[in-house]
PDB file of C-alpha atoms and ligand atoms in Angstrom:
ATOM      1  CA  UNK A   4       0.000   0.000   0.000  1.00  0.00           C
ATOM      2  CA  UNK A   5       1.184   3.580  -0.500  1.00  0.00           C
ATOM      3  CA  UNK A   6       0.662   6.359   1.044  1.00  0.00           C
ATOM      4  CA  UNK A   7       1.026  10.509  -0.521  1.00  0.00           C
ATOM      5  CA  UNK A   8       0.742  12.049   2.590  1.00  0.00           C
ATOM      6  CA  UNK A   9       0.756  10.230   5.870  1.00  0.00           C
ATOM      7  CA  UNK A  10       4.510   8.215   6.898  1.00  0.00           C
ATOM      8  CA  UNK A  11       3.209   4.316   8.025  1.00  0.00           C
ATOM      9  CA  UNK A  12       5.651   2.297   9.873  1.00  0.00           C
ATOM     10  CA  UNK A  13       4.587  -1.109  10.648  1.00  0.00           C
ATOM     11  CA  UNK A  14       5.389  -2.511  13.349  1.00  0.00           C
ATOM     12  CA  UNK A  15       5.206  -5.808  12.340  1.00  0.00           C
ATOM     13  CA  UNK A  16       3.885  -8.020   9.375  1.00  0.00           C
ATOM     14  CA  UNK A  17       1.064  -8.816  10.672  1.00  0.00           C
ATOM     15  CA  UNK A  18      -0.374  -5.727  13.004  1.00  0.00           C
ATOM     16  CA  UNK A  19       0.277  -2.257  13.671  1.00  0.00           C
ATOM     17  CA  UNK A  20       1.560   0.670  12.217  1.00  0.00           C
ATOM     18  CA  UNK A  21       3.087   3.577  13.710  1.00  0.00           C
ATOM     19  CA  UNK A  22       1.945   6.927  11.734  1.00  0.00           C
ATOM     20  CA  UNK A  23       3.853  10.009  11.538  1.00  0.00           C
ATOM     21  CA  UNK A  24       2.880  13.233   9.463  1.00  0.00           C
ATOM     22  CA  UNK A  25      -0.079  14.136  10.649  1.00  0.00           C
ATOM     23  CA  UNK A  26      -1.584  16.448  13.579  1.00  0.00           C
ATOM     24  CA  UNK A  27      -4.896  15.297  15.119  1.00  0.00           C
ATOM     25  CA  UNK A  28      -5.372  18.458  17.079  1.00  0.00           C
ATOM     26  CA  UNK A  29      -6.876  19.845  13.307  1.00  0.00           C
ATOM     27  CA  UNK A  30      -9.650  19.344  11.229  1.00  0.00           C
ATOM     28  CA  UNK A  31      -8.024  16.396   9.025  1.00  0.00           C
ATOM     29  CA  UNK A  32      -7.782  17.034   5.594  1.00  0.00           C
ATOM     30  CA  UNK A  33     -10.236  14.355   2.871  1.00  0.00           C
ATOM     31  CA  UNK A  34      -7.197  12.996   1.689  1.00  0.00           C
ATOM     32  CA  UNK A  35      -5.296  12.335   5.697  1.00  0.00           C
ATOM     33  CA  UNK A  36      -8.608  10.827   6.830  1.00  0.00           C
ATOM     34  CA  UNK A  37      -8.857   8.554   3.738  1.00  0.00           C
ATOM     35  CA  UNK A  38      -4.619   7.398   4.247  1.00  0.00           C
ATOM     36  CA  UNK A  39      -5.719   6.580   7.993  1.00  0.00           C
ATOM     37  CA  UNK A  40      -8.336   4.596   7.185  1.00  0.00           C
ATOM     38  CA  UNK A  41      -6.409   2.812   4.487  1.00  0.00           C
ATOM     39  CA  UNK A  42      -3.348   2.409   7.533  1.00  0.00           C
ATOM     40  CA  UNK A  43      -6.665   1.045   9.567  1.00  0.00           C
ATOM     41  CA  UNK A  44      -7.397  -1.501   7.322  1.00  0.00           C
ATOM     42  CA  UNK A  45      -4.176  -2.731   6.175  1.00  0.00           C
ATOM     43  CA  UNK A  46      -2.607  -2.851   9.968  1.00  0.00           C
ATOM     44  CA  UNK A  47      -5.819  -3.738  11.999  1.00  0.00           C
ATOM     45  CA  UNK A  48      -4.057  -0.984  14.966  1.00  0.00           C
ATOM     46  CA  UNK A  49      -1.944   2.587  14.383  1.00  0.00           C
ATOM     47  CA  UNK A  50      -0.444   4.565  16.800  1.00  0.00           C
ATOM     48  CA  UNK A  51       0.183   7.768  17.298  1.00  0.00           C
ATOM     49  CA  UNK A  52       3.239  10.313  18.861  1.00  0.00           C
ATOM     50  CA  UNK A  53       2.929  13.724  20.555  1.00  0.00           C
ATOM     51  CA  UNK A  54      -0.825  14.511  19.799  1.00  0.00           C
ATOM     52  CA  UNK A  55      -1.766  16.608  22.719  1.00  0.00           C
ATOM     53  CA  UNK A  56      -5.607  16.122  21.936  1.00  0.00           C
ATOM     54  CA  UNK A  57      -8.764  17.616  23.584  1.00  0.00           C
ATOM     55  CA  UNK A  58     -11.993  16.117  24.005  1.00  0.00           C
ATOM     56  CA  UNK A  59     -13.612  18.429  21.075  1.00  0.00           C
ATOM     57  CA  UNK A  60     -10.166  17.135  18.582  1.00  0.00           C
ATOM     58  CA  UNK A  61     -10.656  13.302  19.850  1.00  0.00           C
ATOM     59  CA  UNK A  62     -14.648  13.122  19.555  1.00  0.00           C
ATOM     60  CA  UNK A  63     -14.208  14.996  16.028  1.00  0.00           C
ATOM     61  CA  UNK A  64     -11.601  12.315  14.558  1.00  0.00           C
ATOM     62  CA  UNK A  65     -13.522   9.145  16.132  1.00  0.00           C
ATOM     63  CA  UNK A  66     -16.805  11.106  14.056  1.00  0.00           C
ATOM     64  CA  UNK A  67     -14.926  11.117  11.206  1.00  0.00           C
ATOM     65  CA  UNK A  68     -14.992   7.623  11.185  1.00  0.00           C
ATOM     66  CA  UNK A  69     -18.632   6.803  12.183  1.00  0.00           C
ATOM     67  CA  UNK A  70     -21.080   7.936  15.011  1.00  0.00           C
ATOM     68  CA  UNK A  71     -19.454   7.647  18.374  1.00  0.00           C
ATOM     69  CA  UNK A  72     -20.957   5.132  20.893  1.00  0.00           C
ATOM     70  CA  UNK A  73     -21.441   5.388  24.325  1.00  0.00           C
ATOM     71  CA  UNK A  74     -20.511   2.284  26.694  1.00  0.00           C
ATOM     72  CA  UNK A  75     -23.343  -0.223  27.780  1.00  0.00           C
ATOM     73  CA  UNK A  76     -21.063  -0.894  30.507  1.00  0.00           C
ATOM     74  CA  UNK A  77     -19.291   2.446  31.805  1.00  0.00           C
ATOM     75  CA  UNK A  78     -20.438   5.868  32.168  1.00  0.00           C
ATOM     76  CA  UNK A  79     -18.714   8.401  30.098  1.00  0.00           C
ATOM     77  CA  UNK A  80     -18.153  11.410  31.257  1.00  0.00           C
ATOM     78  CA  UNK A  81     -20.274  13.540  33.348  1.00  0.00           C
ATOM     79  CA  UNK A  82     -20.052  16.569  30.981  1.00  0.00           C
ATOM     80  CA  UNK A  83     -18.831  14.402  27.735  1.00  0.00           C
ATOM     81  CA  UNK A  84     -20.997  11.040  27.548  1.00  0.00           C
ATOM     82  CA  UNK A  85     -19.144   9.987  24.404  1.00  0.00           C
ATOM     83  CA  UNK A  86     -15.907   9.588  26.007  1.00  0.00           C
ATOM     84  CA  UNK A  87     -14.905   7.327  28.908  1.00  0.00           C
ATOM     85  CA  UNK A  88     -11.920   7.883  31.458  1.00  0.00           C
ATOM     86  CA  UNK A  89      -9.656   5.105  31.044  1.00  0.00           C
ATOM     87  CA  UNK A  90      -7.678   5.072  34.567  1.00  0.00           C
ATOM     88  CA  UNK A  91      -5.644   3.802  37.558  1.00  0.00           C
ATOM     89  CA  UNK A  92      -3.699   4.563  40.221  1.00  0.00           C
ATOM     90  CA  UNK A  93      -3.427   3.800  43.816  1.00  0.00           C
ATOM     91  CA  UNK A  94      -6.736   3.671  44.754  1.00  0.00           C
ATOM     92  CA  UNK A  95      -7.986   1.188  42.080  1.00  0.00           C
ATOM     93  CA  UNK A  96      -8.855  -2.417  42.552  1.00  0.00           C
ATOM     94  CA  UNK A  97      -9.221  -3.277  38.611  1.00  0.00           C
ATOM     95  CA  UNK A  98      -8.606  -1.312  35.363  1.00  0.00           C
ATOM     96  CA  UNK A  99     -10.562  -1.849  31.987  1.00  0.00           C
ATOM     97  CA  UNK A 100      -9.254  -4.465  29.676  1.00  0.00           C
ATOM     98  CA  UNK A 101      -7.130  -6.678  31.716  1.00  0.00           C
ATOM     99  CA  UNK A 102      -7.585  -9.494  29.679  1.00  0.00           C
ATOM    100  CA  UNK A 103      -8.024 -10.077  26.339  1.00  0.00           C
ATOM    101  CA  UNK A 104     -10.970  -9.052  24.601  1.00  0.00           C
ATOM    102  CA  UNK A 105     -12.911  -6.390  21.658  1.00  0.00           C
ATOM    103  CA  UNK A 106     -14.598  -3.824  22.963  1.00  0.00           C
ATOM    104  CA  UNK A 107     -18.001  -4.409  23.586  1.00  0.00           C
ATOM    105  CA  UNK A 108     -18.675  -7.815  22.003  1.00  0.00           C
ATOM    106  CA  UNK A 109     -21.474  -8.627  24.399  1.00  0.00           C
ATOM    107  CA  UNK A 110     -23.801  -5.819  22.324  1.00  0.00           C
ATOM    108  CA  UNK A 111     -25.496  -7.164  18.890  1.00  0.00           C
ATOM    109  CA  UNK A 112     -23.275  -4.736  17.263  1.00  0.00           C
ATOM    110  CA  UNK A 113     -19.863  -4.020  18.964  1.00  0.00           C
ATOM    111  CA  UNK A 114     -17.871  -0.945  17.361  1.00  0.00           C
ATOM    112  CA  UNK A 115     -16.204  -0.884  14.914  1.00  0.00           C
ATOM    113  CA  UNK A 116     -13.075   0.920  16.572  1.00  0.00           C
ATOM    114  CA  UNK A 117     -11.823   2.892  19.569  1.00  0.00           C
ATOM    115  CA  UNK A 118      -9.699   5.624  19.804  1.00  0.00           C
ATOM    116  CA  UNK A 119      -7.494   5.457  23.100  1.00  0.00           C
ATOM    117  CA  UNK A 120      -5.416   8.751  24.085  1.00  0.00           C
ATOM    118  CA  UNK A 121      -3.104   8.735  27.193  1.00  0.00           C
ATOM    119  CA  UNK A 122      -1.855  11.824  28.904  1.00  0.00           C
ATOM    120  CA  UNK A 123      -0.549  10.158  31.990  1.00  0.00           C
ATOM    121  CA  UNK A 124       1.724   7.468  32.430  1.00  0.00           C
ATOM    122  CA  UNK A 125       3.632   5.114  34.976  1.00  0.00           C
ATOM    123  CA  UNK A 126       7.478   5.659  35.232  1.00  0.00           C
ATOM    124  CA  UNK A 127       7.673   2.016  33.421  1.00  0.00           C
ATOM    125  CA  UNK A 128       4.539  -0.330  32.330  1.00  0.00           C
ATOM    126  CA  UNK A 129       1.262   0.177  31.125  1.00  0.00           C
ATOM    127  CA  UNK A 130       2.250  -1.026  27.551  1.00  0.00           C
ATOM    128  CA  UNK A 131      -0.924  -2.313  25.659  1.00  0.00           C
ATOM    129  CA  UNK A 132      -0.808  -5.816  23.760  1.00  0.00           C
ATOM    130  CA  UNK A 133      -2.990  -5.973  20.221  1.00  0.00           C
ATOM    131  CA  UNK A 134      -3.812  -9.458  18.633  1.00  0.00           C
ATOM    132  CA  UNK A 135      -4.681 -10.020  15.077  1.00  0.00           C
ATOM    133  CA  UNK A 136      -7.626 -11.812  15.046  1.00  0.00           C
ATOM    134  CA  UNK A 137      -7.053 -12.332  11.254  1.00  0.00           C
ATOM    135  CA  UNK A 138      -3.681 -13.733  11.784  1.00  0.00           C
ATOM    136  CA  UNK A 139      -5.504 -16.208  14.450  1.00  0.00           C
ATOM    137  CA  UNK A 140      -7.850 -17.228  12.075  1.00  0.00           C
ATOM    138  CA  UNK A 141      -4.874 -18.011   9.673  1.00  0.00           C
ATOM    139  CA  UNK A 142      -3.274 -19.601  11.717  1.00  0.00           C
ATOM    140  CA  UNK A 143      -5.812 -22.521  12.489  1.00  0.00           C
ATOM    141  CA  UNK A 144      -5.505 -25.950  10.961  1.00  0.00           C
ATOM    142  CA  UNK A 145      -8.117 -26.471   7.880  1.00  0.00           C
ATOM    143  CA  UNK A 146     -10.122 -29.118  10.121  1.00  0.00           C
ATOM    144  CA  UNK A 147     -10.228 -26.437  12.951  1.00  0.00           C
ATOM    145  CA  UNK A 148     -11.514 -23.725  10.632  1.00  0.00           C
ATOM    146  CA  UNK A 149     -14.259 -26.003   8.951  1.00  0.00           C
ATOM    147  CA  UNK A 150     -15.269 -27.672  12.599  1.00  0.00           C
ATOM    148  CA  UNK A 151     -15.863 -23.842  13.633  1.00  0.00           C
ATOM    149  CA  UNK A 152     -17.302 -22.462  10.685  1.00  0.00           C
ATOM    150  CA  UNK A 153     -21.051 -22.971  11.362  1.00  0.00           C
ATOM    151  CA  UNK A 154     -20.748 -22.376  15.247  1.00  0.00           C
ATOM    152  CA  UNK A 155     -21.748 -19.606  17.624  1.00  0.00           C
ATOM    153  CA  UNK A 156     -20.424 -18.055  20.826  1.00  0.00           C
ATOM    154  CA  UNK A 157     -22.079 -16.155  23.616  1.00  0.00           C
ATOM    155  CA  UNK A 158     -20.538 -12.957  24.719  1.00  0.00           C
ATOM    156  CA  UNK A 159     -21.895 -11.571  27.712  1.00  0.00           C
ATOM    157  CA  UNK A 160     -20.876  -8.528  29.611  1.00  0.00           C
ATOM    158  CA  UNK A 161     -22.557  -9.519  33.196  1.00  0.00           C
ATOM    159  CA  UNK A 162     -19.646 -11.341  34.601  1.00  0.00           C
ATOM    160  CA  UNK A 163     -17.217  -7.748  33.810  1.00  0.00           C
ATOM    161  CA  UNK A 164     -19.120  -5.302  34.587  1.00  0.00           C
ATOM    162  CA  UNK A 165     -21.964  -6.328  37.373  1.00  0.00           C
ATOM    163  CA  UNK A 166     -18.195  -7.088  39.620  1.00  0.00           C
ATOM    164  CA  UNK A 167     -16.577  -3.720  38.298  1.00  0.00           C
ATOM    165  CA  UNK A 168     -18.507  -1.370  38.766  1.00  0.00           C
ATOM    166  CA  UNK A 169     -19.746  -2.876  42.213  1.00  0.00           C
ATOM    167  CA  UNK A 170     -15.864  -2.788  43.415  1.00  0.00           C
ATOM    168  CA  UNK A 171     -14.514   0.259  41.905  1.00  0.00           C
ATOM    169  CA  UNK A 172     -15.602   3.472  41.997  1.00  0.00           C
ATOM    170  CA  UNK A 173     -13.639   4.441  38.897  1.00  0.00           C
ATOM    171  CA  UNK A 174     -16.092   2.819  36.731  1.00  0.00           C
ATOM    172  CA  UNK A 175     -19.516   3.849  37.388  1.00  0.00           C
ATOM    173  CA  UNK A 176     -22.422   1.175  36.798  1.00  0.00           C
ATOM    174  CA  UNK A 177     -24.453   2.227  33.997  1.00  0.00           C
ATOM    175  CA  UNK A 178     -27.079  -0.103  34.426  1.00  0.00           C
ATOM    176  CA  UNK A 179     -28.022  -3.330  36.591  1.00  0.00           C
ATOM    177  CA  UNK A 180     -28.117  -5.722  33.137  1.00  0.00           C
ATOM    178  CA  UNK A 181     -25.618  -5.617  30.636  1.00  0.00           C
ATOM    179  CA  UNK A 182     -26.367  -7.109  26.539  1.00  0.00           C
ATOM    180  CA  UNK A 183     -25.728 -10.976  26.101  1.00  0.00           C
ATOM    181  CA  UNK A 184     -25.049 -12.206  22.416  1.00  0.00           C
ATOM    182  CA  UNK A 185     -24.445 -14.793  19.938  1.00  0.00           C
ATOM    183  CA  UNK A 186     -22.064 -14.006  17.157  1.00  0.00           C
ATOM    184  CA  UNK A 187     -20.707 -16.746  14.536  1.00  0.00           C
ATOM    185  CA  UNK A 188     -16.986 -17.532  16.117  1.00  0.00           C
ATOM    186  CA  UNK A 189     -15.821 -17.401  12.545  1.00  0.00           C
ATOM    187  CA  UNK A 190     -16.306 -13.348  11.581  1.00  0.00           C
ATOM    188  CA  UNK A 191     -15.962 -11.688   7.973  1.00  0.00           C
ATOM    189  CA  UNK A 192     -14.928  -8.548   8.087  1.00  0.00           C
ATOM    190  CA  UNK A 193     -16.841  -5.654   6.476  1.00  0.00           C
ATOM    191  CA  UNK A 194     -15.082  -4.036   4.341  1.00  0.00           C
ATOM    192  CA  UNK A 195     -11.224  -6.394   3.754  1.00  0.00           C
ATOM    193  CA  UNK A 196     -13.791  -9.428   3.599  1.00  0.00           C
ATOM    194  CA  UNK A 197     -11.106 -11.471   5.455  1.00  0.00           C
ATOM    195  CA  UNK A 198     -11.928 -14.021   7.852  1.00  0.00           C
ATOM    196  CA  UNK A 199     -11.107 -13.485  11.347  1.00  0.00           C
ATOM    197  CA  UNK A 200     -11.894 -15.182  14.953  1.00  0.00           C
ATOM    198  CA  UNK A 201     -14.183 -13.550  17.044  1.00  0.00           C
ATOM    199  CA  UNK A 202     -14.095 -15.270  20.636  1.00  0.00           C
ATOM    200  CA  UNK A 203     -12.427 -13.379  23.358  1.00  0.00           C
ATOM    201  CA  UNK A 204     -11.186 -14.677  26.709  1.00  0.00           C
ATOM    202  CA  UNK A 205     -13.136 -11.690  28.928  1.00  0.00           C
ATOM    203  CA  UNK A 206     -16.310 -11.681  27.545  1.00  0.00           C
ATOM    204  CA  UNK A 207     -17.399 -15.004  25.588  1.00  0.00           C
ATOM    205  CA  UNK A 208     -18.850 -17.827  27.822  1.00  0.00           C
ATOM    206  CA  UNK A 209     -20.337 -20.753  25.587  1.00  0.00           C
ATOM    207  CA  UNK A 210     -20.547 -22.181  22.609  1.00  0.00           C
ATOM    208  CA  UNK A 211     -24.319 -22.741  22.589  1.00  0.00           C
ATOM    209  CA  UNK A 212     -24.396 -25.849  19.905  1.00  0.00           C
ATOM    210  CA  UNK A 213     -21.245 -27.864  22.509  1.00  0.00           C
ATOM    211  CA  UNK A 214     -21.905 -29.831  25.548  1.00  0.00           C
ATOM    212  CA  UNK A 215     -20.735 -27.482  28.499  1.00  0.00           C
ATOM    213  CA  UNK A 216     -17.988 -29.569  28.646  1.00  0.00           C
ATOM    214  CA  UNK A 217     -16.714 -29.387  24.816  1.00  0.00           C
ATOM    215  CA  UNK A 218     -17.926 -25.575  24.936  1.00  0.00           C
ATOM    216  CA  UNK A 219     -15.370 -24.759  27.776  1.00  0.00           C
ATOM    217  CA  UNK A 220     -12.713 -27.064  25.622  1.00  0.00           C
ATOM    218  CA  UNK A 221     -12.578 -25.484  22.648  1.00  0.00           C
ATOM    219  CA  UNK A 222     -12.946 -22.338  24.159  1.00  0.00           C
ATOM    220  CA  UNK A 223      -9.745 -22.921  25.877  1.00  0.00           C
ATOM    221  CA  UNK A 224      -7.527 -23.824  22.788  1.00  0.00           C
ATOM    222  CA  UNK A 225      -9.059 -20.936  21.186  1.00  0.00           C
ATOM    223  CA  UNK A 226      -7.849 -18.587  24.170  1.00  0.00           C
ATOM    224  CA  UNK A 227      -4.617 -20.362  24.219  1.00  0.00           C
ATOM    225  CA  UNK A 228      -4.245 -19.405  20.136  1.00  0.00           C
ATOM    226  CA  UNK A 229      -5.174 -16.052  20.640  1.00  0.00           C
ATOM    227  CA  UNK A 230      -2.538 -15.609  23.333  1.00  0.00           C
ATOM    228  CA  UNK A 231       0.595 -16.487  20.693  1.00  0.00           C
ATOM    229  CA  UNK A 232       3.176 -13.788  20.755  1.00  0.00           C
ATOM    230  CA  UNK A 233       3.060 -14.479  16.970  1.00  0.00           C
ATOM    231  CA  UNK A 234       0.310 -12.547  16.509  1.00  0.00           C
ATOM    232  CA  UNK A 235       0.729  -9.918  18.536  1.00  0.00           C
ATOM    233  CA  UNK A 236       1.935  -6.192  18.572  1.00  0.00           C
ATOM    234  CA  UNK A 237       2.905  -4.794  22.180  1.00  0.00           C
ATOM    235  CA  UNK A 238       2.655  -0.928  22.321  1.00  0.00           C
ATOM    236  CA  UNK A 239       4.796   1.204  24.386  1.00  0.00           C
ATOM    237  CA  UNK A 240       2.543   4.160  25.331  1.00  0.00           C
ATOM    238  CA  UNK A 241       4.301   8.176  25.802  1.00  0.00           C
ATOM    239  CA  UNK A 242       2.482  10.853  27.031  1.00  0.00           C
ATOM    240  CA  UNK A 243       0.048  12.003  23.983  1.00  0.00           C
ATOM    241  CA  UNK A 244       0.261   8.455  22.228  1.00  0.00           C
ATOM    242  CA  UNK A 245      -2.901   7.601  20.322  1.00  0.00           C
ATOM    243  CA  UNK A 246      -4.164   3.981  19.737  1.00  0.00           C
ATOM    244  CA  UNK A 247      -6.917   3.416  16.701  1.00  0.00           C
ATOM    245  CA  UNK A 248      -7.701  -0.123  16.744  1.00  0.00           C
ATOM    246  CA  UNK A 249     -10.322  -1.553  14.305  1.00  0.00           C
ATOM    247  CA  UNK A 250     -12.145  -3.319  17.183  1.00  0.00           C
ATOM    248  CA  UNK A 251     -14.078  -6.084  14.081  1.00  0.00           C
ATOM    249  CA  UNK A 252     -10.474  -7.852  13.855  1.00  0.00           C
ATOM    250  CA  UNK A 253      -8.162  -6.940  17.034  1.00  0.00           C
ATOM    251  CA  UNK A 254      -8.350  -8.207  20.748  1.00  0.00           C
ATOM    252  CA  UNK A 255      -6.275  -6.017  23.206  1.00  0.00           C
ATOM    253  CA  UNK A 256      -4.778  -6.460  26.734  1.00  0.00           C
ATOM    254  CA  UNK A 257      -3.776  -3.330  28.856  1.00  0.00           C
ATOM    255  CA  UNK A 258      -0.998  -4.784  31.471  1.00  0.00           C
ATOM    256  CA  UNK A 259      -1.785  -3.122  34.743  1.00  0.00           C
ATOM    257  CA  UNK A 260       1.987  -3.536  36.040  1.00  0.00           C
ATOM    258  CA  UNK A 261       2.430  -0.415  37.473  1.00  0.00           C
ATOM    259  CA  UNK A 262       0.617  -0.585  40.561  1.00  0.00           C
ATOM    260  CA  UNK A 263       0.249   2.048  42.459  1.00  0.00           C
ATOM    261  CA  UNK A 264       1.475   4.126  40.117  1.00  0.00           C
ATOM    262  CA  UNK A 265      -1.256   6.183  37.892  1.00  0.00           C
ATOM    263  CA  UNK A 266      -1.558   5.761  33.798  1.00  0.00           C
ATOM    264  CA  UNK A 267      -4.452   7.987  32.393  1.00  0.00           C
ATOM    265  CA  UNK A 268      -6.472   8.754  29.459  1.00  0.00           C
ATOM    266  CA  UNK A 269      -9.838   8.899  27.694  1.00  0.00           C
ATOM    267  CA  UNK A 270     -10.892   6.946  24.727  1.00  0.00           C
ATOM    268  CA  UNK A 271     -14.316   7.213  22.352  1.00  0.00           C
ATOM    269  CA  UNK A 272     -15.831   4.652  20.593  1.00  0.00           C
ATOM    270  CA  UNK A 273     -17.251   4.267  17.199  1.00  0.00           C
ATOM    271  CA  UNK A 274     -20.505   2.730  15.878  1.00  0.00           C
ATOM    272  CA  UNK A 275     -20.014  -0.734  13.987  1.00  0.00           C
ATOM    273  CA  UNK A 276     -22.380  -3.401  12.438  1.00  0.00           C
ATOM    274  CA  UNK A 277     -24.240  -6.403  12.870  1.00  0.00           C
ATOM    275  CA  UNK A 278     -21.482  -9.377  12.656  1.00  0.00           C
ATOM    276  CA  UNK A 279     -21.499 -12.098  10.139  1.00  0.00           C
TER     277      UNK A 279
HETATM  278  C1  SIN B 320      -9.315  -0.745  26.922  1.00  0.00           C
HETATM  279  O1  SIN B 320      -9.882   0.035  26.172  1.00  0.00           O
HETATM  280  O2  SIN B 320      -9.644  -1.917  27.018  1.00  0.00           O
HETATM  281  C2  SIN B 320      -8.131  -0.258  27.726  1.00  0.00           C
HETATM  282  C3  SIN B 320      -6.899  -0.305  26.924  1.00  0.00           C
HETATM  283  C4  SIN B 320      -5.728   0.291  27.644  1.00  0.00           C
HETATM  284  O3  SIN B 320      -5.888   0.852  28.736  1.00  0.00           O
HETATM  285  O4  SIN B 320      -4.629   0.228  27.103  1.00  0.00           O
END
């Protein structure tokens, strides 16, 4: 892929690109928000140095890419319900996304992508891991990928958030019932049309058509293949780094190493579709 005006540096072959050129405190030019979709598609998560962003400058890029979603799970702001205060410090019993997982995947339509900024971080730590989910799916065996093909998989946000937001203030509980859904475990995504895998360790609980038993089995193999460093891109976060993950065919995990210390940001959410 080229690119006219944006710099992309992958990271690796398979996921992430590091993009340079560009300042997301502006109104991005047609041609800047067309290269960073492009980046978005061809390297599934980009990243992003020294962008000093406000909440107007972070809501405006995320709406350049779709309407912006608030969280089933998590309050957003009191002032700015579109964004949510990703957080820790010393006072915290959990942080959001310790394990890995897409955003939402519990709601009948997660989002498409989410758009992390940090301001504050931990002397050392923090870093956030990204998984392909395309490079999982590639790297099944053929009797795997045709003995999934026709199932399903529950995703259910209960078992997160009901515990969260009891525990910790930081996250407050936006309602007493979060969504529970079936999505096929085999995905294709929207607009590359590549086939991906779409189970997550945090928030998918069954495979409805399996015996509990089988269900928790292959669930397990699936959450050990997702876990291969192979796939994986681990970003090192600097004050003003910006994460864009396409949320239809990435899992993350945000290491919370740096206990007691405080890491900080905000992070808005974008709109996706039904998944097939
Ligand atoms: C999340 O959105 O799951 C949190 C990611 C992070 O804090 O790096």
């Amino acid at each position: 892929m080229s690119y006219d005006v944006l710099d992309v540096r992958p990271l690796t072959k398979r996921i992430g690109a590091e993009i340079f050129n560009v300042d997301l405190t502006k109104t991005l030019k047609n041609k800047e928000l067309e290269e960073i979709h492009t980046a978005l598609m061809e390297h599934q998560v980009i990243f992003f140095r020294d962008q000093n962003i406000d909440h107007e400058s972070h809501k405006r890029l995320g709406r350049a890419f779709g309407e912006l979603v608030q969280h089933s799970g998590v309050a957003g702001l009191p002032d700015e319900p579109d964004i949510v205060r990703i957080h820790g410090d010393h006072n915290s019993v959990a942080v959001a996304g310790e394990d890995w997982h897409s955003d939402m995947s519990f709601d009948e339509k997660p989002p498409m992508g989410s758009i992390l900024h940090i301001h504050t971080l931990p002397e050392s730590g923090g870093d956030t891991l990204f998984a392909s989910a395309y490079a999982a799916y590639d790297g099944l065996s053929e009797p795997m990928k045709a003995f999934l093909a026709p199932l399903t998989a529950v995703h259910d946000g209960n078992h997160v958030f009901g515990i969260i937001a009891d525990e910790d203030t930081t996250y407050q509980r936006k309602a007493n019932r979060f969504a529970t859904t079936r999505h096929p475990i085999i995905r294709t995504h929207p607009v590359t049309k590549r086939k991906l895998l779409f189970v997550n360790q945090l928030y998918t609980t069954k495979i409805p058509e399996l015996s509990d038993k089988e269900s928790a089995g292959v669930l397990k193999v699936l959450f050990d293949h997702i876990n291969d460093p192979n796939f994986h891109v681990r970003f090192r976060w600097r004050p003003n780094s910006i994460a864009f993950w396409d949320n239809r065919c990435t899992q993350h995990f945000a290491v919370w190493d740096y206990f007691p210390e405080t890491r900080s940001g905000f992070r808005v959410t974008i709109a996706g579709d039904k998944v097939y």
